[in-house]
PDB file of C-alpha atoms in Angstrom:
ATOM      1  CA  UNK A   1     -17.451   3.407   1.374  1.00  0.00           C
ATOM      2  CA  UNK A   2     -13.583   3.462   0.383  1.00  0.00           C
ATOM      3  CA  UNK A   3     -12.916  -0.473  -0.678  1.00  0.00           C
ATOM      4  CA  UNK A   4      -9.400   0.084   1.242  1.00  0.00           C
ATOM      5  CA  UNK A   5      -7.785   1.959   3.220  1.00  0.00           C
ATOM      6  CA  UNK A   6      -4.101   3.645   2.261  1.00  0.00           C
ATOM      7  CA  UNK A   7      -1.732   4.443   5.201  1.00  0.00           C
ATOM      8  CA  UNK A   8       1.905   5.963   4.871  1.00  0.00           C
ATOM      9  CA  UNK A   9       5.126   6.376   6.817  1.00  0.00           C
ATOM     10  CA  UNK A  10       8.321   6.743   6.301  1.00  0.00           C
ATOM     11  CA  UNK A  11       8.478   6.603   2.836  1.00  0.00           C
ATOM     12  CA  UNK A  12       6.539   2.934   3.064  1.00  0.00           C
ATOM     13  CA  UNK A  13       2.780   3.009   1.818  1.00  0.00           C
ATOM     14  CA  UNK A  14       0.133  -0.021   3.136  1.00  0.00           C
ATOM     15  CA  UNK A  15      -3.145  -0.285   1.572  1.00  0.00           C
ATOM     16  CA  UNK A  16      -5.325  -2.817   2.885  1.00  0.00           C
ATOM     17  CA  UNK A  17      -7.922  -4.363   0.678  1.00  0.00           C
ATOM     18  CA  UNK A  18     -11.392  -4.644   2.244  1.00  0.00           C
ATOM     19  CA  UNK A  19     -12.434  -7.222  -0.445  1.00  0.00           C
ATOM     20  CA  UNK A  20     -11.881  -7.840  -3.969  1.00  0.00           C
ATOM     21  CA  UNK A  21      -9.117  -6.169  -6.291  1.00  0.00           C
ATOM     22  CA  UNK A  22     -10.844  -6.425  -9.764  1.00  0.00           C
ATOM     23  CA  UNK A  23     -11.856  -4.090 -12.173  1.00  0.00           C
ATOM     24  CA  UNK A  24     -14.798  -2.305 -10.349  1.00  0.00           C
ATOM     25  CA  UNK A  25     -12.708  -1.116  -7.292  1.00  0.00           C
ATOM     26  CA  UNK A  26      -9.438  -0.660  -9.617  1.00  0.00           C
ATOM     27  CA  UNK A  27     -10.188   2.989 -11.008  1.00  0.00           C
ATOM     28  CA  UNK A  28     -10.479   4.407  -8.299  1.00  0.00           C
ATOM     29  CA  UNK A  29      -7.476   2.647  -5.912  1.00  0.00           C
ATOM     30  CA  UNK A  30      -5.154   3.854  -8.746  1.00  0.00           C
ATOM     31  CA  UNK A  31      -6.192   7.402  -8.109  1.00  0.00           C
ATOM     32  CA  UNK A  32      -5.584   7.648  -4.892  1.00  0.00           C
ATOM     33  CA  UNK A  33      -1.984   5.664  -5.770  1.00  0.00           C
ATOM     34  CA  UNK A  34      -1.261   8.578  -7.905  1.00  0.00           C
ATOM     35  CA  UNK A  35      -1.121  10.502  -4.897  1.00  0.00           C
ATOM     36  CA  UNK A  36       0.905   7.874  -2.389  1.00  0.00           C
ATOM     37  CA  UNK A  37       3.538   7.875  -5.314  1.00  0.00           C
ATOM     38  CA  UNK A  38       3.199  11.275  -5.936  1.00  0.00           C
ATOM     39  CA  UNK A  39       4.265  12.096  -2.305  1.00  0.00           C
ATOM     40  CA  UNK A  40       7.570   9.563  -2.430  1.00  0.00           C
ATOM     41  CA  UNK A  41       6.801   6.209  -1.527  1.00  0.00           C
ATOM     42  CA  UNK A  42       9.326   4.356  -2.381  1.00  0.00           C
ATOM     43  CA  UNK A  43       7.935   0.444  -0.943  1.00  0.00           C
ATOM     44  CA  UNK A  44       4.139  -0.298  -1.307  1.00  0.00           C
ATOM     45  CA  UNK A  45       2.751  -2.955   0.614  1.00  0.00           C
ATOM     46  CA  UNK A  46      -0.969  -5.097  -0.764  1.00  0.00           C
ATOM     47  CA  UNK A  47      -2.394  -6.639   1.996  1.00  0.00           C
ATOM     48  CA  UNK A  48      -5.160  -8.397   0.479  1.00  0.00           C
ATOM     49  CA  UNK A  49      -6.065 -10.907   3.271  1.00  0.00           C
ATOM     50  CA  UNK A  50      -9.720  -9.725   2.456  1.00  0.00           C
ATOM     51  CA  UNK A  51      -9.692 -10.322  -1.208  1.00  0.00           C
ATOM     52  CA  UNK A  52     -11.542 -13.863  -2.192  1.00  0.00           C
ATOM     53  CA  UNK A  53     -10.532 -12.915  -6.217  1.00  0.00           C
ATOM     54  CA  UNK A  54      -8.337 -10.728  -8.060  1.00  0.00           C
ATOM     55  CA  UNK A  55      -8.456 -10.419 -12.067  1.00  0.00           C
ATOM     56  CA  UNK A  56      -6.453  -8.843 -14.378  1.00  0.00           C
ATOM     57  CA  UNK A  57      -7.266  -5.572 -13.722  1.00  0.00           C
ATOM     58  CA  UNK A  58      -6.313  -6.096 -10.472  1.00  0.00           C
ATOM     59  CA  UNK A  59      -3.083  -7.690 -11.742  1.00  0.00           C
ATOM     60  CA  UNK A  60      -2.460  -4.573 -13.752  1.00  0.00           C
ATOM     61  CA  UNK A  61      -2.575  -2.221 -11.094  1.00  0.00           C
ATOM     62  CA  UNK A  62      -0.284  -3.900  -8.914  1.00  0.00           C
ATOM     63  CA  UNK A  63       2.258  -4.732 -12.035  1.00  0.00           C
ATOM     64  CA  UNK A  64       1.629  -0.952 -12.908  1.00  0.00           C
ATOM     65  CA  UNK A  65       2.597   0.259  -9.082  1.00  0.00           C
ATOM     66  CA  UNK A  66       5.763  -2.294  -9.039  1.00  0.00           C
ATOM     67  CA  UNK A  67       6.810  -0.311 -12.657  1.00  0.00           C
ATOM     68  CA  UNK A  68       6.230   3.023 -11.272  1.00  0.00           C
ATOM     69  CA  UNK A  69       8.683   2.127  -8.002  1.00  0.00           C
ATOM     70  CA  UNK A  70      10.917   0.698  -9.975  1.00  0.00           C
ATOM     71  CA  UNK A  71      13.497   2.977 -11.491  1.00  0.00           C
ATOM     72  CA  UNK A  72      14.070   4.122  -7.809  1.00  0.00           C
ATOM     73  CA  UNK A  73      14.885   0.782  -6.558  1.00  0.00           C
ATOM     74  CA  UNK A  74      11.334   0.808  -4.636  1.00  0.00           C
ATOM     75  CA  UNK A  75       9.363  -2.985  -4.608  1.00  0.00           C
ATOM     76  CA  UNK A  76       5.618  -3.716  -3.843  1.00  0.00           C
ATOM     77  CA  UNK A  77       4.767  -6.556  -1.474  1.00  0.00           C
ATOM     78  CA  UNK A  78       1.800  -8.205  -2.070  1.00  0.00           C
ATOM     79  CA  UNK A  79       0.933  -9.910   1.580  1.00  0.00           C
ATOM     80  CA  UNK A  80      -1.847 -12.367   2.534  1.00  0.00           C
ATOM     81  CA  UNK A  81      -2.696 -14.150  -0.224  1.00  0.00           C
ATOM     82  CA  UNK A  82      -5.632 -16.751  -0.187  1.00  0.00           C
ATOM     83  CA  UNK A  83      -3.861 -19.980  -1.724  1.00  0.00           C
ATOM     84  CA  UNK A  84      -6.628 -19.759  -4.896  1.00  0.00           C
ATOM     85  CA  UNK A  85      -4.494 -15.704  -5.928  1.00  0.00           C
ATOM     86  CA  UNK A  86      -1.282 -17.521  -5.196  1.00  0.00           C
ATOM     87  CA  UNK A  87      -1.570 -20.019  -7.841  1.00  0.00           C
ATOM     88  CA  UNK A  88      -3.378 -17.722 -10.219  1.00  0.00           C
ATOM     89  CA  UNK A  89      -0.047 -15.340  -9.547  1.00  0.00           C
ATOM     90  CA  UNK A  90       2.268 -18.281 -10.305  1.00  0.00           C
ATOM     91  CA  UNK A  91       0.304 -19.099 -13.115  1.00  0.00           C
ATOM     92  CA  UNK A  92       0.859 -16.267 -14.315  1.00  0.00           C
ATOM     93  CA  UNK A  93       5.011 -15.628 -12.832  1.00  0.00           C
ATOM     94  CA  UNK A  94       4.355 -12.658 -11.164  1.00  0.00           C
ATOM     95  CA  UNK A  95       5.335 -13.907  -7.564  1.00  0.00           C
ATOM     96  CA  UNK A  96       8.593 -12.947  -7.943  1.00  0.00           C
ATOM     97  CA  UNK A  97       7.924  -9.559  -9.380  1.00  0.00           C
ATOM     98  CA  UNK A  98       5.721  -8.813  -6.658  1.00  0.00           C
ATOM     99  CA  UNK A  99       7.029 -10.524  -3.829  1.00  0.00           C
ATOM    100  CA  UNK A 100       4.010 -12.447  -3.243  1.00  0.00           C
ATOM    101  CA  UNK A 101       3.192 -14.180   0.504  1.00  0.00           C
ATOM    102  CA  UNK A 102       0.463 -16.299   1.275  1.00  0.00           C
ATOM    103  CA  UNK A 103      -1.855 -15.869   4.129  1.00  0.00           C
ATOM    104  CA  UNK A 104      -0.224 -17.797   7.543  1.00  0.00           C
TER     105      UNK A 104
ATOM    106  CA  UNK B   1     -40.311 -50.127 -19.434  1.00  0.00           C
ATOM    107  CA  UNK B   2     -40.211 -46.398 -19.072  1.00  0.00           C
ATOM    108  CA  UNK B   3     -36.610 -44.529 -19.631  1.00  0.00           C
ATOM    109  CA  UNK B   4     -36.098 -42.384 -16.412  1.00  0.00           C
ATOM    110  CA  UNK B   5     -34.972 -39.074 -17.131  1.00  0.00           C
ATOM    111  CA  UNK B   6     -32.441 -36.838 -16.040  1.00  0.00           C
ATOM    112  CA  UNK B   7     -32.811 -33.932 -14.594  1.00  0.00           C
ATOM    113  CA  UNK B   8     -31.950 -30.629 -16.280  1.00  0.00           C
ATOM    114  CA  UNK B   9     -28.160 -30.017 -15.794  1.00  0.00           C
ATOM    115  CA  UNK B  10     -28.229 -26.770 -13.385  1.00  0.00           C
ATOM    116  CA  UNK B  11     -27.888 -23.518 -15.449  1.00  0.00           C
ATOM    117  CA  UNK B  12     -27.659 -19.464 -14.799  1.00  0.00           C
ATOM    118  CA  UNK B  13     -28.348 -17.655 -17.467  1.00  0.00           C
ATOM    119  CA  UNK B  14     -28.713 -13.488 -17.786  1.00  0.00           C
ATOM    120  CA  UNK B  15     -28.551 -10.707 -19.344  1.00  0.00           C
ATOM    121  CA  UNK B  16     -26.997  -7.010 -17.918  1.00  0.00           C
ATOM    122  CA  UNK B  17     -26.432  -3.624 -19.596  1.00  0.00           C
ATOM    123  CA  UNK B  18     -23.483  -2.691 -20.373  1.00  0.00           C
ATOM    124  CA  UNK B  19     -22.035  -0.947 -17.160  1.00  0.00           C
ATOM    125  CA  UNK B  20     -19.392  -2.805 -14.901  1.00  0.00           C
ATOM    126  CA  UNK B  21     -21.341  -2.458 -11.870  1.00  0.00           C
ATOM    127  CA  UNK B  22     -24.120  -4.148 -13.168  1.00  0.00           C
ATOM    128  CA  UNK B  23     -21.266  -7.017 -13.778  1.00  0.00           C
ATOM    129  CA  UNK B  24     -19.714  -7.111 -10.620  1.00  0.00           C
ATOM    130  CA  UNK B  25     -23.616  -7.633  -9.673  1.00  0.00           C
ATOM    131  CA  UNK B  26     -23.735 -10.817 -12.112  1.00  0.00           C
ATOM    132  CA  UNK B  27     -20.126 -11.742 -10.382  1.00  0.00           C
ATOM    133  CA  UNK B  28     -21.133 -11.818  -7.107  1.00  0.00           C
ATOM    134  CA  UNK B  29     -24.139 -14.152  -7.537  1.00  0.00           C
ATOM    135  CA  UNK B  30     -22.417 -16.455  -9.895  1.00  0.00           C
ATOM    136  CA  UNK B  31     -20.327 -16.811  -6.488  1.00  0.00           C
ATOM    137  CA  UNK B  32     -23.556 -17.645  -4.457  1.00  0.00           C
ATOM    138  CA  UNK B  33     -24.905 -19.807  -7.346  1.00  0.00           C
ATOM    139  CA  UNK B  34     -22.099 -21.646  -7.292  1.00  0.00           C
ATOM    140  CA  UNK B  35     -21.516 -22.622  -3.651  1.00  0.00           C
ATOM    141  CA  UNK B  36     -25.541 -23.114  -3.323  1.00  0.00           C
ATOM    142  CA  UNK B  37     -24.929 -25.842  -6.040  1.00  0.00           C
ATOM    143  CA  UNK B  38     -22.142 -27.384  -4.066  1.00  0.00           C
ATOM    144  CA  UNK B  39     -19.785 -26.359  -6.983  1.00  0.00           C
ATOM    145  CA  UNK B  40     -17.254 -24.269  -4.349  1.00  0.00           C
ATOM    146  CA  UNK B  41     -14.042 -25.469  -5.332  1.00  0.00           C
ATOM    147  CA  UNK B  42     -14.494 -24.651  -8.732  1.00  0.00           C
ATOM    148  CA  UNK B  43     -15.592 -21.516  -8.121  1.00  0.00           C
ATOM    149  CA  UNK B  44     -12.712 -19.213  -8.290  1.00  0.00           C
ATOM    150  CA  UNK B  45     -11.883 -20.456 -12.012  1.00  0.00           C
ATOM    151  CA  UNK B  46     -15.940 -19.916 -12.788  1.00  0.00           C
ATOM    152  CA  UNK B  47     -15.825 -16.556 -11.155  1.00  0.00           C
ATOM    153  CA  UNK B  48     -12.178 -15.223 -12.795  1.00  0.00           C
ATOM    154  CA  UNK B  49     -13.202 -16.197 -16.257  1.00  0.00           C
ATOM    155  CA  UNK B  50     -16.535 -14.755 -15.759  1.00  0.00           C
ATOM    156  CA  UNK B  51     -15.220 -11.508 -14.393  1.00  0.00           C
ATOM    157  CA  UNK B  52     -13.049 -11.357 -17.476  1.00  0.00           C
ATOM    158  CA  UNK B  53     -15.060 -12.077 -20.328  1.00  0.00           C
ATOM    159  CA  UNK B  54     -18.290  -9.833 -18.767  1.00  0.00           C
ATOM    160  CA  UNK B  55     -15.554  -6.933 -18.393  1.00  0.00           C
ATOM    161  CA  UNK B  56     -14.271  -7.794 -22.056  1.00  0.00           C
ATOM    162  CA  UNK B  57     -17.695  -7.915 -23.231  1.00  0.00           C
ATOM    163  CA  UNK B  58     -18.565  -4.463 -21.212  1.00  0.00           C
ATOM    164  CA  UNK B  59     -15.942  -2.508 -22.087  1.00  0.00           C
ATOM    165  CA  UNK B  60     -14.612  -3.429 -25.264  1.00  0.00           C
ATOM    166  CA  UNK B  61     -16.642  -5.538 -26.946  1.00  0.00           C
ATOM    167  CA  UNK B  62     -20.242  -2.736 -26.158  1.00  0.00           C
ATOM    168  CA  UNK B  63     -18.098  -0.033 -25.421  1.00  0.00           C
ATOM    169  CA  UNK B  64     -20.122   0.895 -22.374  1.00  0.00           C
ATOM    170  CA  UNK B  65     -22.900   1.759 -24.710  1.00  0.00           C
ATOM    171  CA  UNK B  66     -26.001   1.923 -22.448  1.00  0.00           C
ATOM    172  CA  UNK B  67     -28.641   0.323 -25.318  1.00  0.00           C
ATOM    173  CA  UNK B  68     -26.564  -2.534 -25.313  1.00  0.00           C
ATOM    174  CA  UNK B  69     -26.396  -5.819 -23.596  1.00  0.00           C
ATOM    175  CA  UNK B  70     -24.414  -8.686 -22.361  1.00  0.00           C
ATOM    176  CA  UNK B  71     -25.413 -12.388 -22.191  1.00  0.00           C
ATOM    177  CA  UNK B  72     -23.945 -14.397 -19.730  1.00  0.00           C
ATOM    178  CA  UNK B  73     -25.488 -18.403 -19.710  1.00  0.00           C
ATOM    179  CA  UNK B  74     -23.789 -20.762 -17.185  1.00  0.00           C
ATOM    180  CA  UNK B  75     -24.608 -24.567 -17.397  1.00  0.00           C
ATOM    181  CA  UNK B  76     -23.317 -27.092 -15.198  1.00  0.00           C
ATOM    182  CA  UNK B  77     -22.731 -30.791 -16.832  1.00  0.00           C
ATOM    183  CA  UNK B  78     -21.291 -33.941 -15.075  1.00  0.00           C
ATOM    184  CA  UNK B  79     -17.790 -33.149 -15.963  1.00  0.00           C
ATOM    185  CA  UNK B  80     -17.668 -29.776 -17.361  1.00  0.00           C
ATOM    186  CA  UNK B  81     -18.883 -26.781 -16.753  1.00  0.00           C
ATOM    187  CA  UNK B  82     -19.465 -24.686 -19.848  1.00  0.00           C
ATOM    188  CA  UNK B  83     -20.044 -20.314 -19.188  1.00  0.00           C
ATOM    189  CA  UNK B  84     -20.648 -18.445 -22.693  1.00  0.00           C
ATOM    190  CA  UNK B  85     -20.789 -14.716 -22.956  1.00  0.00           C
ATOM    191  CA  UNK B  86     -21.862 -12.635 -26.006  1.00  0.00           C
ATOM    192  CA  UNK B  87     -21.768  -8.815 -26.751  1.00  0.00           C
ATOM    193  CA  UNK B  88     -23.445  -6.614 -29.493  1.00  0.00           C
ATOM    194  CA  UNK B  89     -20.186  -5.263 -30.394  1.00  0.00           C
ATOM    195  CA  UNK B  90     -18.316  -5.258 -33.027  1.00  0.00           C
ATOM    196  CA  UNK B  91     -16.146  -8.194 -32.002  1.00  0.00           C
ATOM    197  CA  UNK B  92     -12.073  -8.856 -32.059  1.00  0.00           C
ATOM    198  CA  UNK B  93      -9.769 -10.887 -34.287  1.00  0.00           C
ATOM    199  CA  UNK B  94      -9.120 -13.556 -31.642  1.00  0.00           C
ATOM    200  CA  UNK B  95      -6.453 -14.928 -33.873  1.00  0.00           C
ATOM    201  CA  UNK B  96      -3.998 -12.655 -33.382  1.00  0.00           C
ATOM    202  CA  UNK B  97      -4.708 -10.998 -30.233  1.00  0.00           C
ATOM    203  CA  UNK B  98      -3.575 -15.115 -29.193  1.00  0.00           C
ATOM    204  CA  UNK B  99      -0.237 -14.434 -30.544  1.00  0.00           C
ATOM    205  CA  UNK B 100       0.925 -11.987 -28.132  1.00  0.00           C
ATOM    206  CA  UNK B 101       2.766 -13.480 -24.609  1.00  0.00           C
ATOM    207  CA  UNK B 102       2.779 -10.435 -21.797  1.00  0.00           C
ATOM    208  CA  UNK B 103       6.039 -10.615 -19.461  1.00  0.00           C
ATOM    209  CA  UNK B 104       6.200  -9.970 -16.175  1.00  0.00           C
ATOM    210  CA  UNK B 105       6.154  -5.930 -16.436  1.00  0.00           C
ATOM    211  CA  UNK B 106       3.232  -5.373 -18.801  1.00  0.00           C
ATOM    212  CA  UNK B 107       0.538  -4.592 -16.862  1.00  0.00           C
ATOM    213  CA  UNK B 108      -2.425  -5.048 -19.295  1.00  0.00           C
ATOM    214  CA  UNK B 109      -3.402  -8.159 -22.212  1.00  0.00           C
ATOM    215  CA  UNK B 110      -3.607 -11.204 -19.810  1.00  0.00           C
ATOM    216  CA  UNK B 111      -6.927 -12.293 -20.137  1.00  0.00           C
ATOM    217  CA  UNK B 112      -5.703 -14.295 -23.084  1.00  0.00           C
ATOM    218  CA  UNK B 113      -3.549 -16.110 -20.916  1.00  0.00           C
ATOM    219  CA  UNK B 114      -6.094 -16.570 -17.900  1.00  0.00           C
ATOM    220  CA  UNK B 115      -8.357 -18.696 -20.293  1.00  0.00           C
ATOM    221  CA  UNK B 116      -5.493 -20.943 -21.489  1.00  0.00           C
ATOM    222  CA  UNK B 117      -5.172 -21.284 -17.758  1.00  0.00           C
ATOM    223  CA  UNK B 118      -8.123 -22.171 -16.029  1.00  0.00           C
ATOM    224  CA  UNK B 119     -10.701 -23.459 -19.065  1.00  0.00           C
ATOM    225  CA  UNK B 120      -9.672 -26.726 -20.684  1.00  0.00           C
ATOM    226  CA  UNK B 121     -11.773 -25.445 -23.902  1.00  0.00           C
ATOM    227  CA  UNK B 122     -11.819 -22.047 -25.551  1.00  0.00           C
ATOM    228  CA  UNK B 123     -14.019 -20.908 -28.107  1.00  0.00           C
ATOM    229  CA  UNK B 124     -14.858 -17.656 -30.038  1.00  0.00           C
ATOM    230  CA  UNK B 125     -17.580 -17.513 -32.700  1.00  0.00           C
ATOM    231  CA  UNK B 126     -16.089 -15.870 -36.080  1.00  0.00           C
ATOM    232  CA  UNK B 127     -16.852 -12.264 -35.202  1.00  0.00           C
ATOM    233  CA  UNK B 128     -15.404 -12.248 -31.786  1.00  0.00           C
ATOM    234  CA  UNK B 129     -18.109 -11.000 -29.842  1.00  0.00           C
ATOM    235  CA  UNK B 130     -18.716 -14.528 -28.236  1.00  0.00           C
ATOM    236  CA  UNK B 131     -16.610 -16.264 -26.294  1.00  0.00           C
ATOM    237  CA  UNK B 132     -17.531 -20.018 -24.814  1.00  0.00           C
ATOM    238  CA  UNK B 133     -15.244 -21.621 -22.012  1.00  0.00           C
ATOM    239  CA  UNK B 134     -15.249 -25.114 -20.734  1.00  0.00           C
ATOM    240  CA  UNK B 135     -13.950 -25.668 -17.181  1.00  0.00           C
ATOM    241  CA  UNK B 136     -13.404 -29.105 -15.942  1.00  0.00           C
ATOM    242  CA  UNK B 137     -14.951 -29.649 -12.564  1.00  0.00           C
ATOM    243  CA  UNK B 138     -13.006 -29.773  -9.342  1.00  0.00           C
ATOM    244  CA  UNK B 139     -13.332 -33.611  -8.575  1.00  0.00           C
ATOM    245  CA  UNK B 140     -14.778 -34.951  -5.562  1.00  0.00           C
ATOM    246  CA  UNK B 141     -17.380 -32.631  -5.215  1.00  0.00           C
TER     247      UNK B 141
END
């Protein structure tokens, strides 16, 4: 079973963690990123109110995907974010880069 | 007079191939074994610099390499908890890999950084293919 599930409109990608982003379910989520970008995204949106941990790997990706939107003004939203990922994603000044929102 | 003793500080110690699955495995139930010992609010520090060091230890320190292993031991003390993992690769220079700072666009190289973070000690052995971290625990638990 997919570990999350990609959806796209409009030009605006949402993939929705169903757990963990870390270096096991990374691999393959870029794949299939390849593709969303590939197709014209321009805004990518994390929701990762199902994610108890994310490690560097998982930091990568999302650092990679906010590079690769970049250049044509696109952003990636990171949504939903247990108050353990925020501080780990302040630690390490990234909120800002990925516009980071914890979960209500 | 007899000197009562102290029961053995509680301690998780194994050993996995060298395949990531098998280390998300080992993640996973350092998670349990950590809220079954009451230990939940330091969990997500035990967990992230256990994730990193067994996929350090996987991937670059054994290079996948199915003969070899990884050697995860987990002890719990009053104040600290100590987690030490060791390769059979051929280690890193620690020294300078230290040296570099990633900024906020370079996606790779922050494991570094996640240890100065969350463990209050650091530690590699000369060769680099063992890596000790002390975490202070989360008080009032």
């Amino acid at each position: 079973m997919a570990a999350y599930v990609i959806e796209q409109k409009d030009g605006q990608g949402r993939v929705t963690l169903e757990g963990d982003l870390t270096a096991i379910t990374v691999p393959e989520l870029q794949a299939a990123l390849r593709k969303v970008l590939q197709q014209g995204a321009s805004e990518l949106e994390f929701d990762l109110t199902r994610a108890a941990i994310l490690d560097s790997s998982g930091m990568g990706l999302l650092i990679a995907a906010a590079n690769s939107l970049a250049p044509q003004g696109g952003q990636v939203r990171v949504t939903n974010v247990a108050p353990d990922i925020f501080r780990l994603l302040q630690g390490m000044r990234l909120t800002t880069r990925l516009n980071v929102s914890r979960r209500a | 007079m007899t000197a009562s003793r102290r029961p053995a500080p509680p301690a998780l110690c194994e050993t996995i191939p060298s395949c990531l699955g098998q280390a998300e495995i080992l993640c996973r139930k350092i998670r349990g074994w950590m809220q079954g010992a009451g230990l939940g609010e330091s969990c997500f520090a035990v967990e992230l610099l256990a994730r990193e060091s067994l996929v350090n230890a996987v991937i670059h320190g054994n290079r996948c390499a199915a003969d070899k292993s990884v050697r995860l031991s987990l002890r719990v003390g009053r104040k600290w908890i100590r987690l030490q993992v060791a390769d059979e690769g051929e280690g890193f220079d620690w020294r300078k890999a230290g040296q570099k700072k990633p900024d906020a666009t370079t996606s790779c190289g922050r494991g570094l950084q996640l240890y100065a973070m969350y463990a209050g000690r650091v530690r590699f052995n000369r060769k680099g293919n063992r890596i000790e971290l002390w975490m202070a625990k989360a008080r009032g638990r």
